[in-house]
Coordinates of N, CA and C in Angstrom, one line a residue:
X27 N -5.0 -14.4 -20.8 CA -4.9 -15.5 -19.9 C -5.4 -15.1 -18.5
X28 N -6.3 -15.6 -18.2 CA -6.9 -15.8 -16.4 C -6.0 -16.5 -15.5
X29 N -6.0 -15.9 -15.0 CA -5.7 -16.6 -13.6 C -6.3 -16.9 -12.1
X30 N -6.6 -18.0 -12.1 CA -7.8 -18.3 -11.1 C -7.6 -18.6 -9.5
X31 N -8.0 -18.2 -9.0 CA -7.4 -17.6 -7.2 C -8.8 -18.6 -6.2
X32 N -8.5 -19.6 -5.5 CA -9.6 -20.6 -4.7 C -9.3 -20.3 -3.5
X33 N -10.4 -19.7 -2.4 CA -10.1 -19.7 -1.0 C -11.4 -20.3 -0.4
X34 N -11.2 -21.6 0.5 CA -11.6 -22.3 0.9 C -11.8 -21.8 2.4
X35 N -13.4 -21.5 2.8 CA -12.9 -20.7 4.2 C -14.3 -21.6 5.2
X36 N -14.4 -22.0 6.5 CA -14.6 -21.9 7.5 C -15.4 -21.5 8.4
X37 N -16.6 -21.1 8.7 CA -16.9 -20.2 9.9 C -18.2 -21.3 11.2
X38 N -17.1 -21.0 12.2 CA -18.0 -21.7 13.6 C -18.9 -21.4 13.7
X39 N -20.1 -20.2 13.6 CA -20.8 -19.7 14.7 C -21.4 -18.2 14.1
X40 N -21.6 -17.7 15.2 CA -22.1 -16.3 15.0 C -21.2 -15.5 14.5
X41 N -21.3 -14.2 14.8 CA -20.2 -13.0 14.7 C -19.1 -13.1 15.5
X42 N -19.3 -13.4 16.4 CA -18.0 -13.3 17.2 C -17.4 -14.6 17.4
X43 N -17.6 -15.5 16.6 CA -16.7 -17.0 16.5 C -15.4 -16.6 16.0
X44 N -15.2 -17.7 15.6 CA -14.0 -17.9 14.6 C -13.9 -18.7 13.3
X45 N -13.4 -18.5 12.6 CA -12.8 -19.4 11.5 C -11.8 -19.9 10.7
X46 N -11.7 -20.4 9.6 CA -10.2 -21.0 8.8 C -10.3 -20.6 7.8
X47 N -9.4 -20.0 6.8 CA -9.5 -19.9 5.3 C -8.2 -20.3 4.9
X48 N -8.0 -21.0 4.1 CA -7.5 -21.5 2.9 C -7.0 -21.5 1.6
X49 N -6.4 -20.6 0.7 CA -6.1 -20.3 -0.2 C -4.3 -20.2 -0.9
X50 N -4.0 -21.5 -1.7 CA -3.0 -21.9 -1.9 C -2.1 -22.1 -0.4
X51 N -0.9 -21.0 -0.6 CA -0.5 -21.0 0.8 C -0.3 -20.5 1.9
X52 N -1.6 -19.5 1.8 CA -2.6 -19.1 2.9 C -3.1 -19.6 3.9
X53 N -2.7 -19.8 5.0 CA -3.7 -20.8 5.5 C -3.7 -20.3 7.1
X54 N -4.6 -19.5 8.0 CA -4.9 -19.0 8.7 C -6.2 -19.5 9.5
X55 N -6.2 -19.1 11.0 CA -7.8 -18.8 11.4 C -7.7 -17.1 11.6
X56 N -9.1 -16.5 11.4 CA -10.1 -15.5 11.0 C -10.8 -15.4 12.2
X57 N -11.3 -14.0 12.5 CA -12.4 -13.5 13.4 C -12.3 -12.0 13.3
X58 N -13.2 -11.2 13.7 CA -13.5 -10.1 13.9 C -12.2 -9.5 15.0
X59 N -11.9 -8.3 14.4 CA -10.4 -8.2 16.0 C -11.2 -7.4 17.0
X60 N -10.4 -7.7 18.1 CA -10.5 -7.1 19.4 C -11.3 -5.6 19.7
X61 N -10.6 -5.1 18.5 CA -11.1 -3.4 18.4 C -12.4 -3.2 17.9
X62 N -12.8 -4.3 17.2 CA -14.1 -3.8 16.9 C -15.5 -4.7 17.5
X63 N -14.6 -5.3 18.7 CA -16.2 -6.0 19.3 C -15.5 -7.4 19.4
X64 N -14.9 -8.1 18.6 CA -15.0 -9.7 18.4 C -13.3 -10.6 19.5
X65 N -13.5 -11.8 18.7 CA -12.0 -12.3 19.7 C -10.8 -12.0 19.4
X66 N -11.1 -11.5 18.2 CA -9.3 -11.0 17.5 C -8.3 -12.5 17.7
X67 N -9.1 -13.6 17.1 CA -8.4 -14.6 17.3 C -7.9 -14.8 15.4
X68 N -6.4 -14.9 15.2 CA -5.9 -14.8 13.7 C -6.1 -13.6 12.7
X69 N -6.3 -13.6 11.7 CA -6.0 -12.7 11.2 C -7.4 -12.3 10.9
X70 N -7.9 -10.6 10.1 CA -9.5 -10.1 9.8 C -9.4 -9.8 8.4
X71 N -10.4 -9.6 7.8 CA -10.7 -9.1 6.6 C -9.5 -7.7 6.4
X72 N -9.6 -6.9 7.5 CA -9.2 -5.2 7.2 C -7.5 -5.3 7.3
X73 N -6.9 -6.6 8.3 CA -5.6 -6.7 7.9 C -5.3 -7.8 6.3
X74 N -6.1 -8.4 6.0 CA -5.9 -9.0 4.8 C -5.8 -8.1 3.6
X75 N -6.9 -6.8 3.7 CA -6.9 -6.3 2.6 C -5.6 -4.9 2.9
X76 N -5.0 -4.6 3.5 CA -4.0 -4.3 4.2 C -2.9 -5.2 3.6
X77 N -2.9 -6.4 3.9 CA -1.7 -7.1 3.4 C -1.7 -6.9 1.8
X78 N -2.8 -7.9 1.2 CA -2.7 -7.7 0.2 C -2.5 -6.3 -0.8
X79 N -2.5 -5.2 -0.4 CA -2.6 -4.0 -0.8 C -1.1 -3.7 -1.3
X80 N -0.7 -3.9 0.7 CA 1.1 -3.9 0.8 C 1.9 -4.4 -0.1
X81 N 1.7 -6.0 -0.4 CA 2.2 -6.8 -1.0 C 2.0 -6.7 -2.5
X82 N 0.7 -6.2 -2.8 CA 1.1 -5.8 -4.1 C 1.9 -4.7 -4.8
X83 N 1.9 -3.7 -3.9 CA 2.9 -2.1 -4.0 C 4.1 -2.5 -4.2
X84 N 4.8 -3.2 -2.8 CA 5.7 -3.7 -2.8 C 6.5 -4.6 -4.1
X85 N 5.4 -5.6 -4.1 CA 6.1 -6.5 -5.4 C 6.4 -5.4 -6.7
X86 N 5.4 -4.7 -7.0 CA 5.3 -4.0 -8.3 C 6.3 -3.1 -8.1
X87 N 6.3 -2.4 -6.5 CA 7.6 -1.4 -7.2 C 9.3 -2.1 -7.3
X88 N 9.3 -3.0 -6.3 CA 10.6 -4.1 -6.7 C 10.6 -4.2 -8.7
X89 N 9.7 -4.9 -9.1 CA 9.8 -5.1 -10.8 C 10.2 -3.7 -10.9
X90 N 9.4 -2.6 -11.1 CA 9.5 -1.4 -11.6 C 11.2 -1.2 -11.7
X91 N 11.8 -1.1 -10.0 CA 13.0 -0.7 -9.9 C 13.8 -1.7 -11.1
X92 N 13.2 -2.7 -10.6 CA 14.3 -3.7 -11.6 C 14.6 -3.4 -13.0
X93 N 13.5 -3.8 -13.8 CA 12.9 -3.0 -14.5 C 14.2 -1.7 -15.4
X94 N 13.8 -0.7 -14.1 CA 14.8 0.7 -14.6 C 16.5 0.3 -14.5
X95 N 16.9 -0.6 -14.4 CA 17.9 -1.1 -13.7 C 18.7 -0.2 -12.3
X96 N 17.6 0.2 -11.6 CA 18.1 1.3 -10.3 C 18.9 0.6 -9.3
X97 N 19.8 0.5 -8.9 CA 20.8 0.1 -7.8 C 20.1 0.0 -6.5
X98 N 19.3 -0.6 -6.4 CA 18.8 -0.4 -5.2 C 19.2 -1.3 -3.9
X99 N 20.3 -1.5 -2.9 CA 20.1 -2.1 -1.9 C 19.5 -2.6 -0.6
X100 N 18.1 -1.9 -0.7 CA 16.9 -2.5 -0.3 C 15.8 -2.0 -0.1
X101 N 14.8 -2.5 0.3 CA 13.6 -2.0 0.5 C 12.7 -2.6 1.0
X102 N 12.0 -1.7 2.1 CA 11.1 -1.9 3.4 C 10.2 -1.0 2.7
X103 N 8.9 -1.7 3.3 CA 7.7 -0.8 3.6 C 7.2 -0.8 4.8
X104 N 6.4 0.1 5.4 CA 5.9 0.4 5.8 C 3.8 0.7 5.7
X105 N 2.6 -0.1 6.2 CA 1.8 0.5 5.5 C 0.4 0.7 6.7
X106 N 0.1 1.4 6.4 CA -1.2 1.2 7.4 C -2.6 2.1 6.9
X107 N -3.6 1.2 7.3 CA -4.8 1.1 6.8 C -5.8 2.3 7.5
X108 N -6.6 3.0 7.6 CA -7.7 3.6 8.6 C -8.7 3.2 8.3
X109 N -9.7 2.8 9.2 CA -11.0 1.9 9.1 C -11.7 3.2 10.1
X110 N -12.8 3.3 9.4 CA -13.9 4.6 10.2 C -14.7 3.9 10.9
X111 N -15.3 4.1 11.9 CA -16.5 3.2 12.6 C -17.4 4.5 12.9
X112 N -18.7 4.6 12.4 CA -19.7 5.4 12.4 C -21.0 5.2 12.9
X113 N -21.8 5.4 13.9 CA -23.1 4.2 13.9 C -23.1 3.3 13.4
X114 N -22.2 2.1 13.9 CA -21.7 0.8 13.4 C -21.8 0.5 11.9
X115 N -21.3 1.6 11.3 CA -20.9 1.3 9.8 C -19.5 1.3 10.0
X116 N -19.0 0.4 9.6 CA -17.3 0.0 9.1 C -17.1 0.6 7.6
X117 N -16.0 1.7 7.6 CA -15.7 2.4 6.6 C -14.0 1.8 6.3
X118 N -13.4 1.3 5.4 CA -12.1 1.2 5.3 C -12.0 2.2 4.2
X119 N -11.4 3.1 4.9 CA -11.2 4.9 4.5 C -9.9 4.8 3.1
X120 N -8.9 4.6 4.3 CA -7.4 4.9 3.3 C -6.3 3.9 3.9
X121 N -5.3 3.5 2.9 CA -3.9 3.0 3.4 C -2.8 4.1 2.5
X122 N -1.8 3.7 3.2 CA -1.3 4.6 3.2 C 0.4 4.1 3.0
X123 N 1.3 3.8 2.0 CA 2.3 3.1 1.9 C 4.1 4.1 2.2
X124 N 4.6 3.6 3.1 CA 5.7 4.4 3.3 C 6.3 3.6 2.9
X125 N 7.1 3.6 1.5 CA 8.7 2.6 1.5 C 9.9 3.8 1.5
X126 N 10.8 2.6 1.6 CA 11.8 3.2 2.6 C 12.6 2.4 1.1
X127 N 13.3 3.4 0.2 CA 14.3 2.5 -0.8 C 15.7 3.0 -0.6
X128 N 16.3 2.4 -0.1 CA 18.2 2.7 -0.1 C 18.8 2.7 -1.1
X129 N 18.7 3.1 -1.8 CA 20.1 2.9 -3.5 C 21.5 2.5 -2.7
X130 N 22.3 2.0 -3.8 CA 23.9 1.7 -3.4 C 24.5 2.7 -3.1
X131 N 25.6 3.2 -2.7 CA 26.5 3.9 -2.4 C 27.1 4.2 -3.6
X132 N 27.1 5.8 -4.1 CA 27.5 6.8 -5.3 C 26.3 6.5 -6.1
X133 N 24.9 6.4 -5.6 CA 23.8 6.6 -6.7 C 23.6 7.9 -6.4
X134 N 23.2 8.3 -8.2 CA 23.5 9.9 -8.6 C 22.0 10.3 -8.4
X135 N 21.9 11.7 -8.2 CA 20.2 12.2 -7.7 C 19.5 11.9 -9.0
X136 N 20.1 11.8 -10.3 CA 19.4 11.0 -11.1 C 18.5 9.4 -10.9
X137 N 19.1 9.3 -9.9 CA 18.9 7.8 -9.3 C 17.4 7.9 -8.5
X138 N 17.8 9.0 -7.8 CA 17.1 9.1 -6.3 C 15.6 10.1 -7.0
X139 N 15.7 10.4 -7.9 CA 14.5 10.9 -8.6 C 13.7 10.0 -9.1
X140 N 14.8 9.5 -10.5 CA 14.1 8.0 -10.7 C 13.1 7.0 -9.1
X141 N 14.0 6.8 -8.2 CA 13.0 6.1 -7.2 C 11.8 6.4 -6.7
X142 N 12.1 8.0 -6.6 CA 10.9 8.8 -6.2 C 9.6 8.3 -6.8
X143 N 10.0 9.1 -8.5 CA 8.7 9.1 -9.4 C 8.1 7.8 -9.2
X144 N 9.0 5.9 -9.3 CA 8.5 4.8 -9.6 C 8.2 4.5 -7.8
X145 N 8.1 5.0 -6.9 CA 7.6 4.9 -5.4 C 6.2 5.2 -5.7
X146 N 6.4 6.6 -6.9 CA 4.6 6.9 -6.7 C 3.5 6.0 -7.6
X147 N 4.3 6.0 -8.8 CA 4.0 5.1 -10.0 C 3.2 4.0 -9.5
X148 N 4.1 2.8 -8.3 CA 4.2 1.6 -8.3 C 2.5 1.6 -8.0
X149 N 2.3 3.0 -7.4 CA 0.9 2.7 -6.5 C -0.2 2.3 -7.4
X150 N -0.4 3.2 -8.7 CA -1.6 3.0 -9.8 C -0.9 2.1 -10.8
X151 N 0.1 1.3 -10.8 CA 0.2 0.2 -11.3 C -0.2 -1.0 -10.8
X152 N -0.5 -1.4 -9.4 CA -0.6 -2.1 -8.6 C -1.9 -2.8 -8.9
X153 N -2.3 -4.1 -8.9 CA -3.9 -4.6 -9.6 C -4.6 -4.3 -8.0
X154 N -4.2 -4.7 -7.0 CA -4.9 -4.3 -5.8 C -5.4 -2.9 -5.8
X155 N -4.6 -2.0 -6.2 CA -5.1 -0.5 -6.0 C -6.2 -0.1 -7.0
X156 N -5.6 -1.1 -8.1 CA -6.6 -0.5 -9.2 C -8.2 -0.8 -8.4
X157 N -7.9 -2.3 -8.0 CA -9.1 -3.0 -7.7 C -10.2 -1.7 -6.2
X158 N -9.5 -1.6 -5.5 CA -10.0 -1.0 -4.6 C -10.3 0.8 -5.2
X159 N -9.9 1.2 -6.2 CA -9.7 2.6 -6.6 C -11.1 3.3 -6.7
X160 N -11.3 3.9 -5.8 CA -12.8 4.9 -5.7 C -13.3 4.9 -4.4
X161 N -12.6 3.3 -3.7 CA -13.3 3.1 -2.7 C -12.5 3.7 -1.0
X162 N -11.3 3.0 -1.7 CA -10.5 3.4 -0.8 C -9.3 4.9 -1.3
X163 N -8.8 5.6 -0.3 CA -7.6 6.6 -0.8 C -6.3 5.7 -0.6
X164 N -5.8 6.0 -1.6 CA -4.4 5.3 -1.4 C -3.3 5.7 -1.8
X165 N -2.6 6.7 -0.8 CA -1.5 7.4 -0.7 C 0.2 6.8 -0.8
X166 N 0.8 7.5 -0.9 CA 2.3 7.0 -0.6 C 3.1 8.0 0.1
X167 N 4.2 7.7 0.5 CA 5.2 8.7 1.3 C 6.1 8.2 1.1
X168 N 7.0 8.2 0.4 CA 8.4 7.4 -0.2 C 9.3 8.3 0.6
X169 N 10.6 7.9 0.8 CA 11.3 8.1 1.5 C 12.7 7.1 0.3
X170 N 14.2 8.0 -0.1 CA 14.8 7.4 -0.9 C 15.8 7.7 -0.1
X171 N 16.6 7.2 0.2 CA 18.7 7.0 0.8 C 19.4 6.6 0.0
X172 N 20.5 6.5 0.2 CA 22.0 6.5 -0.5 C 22.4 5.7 0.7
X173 N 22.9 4.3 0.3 CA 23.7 4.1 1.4 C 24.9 4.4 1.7
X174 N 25.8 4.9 2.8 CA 27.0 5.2 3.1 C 28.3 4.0 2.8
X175 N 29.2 4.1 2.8 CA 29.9 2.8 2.5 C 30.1 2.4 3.9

């Protein structure tokens, strides 16, 4: 089964305009950011592919946990992207995912292993990662807690 993805997008002007895109319930204006020349007005390509990266790690390692039935009381990420600029070649190098998973209070280091391994797992399960894989590095740094009572 396919599943089919429509982004309807926008653009004013030259390079350094602005625009709108559109996609389900996406809906943004777009420009070049600040740091690299433009108005940094809404969101850019390098934080979208950034998000999307995030968001798919994230979702997948939530299932995963679920999944193992791990006690988990919650989970934050953390992620960030490096973009190379070279004699005005734009390189999007590596992202890099820090989640942060808390297990419940009296999860056993059997627990906190299990989180580990499926922290690293989540990454080459992920269709984003797969998607970008050669192009980009895509690391992890998991971090697992026990909550206290």
């Amino acid at each position: 089964m396919k599943h089919p993805f429509v982004l309807e997008a926008v653009w004013n002007g030259g390079r350094n305009s602005t625009g709108t895109i559109e996609a389900g319930q996406l809906q943004t204006k777009i420009s070049i950011p600040k740091e690299m020349g433009g108005p940094g007005i809404g969101t850019n390509p390098d934080e979208m592919l950034l998000g999307a990266a995030a968001t798919c790690y994230l979702i997948t390692l939530a299932a995963m946990m679920e999944r193992s039935e791990l006690p988990v009381e919650q989970l934050t990420l953390t992620s960030e992207a490096t973009v190379d600029v070279t004699n005005n070649i734009f390189t999007y190098e590596a992202i890099t995912h820090r989640p942060v998973v808390t297990l419940k209070h009296g999860s056993t280091d059997s627990n906190v292993e299990k989180a580990l391994l499926l922290s690293h797992k989540a990454e080459s399960s992920c269709m984003i990662s797969r998607a970008v894989a050669g192009n980009v590095q895509i690391k992890t740094e998991p971090s697992v807690l026990v909550a206290s009572m």
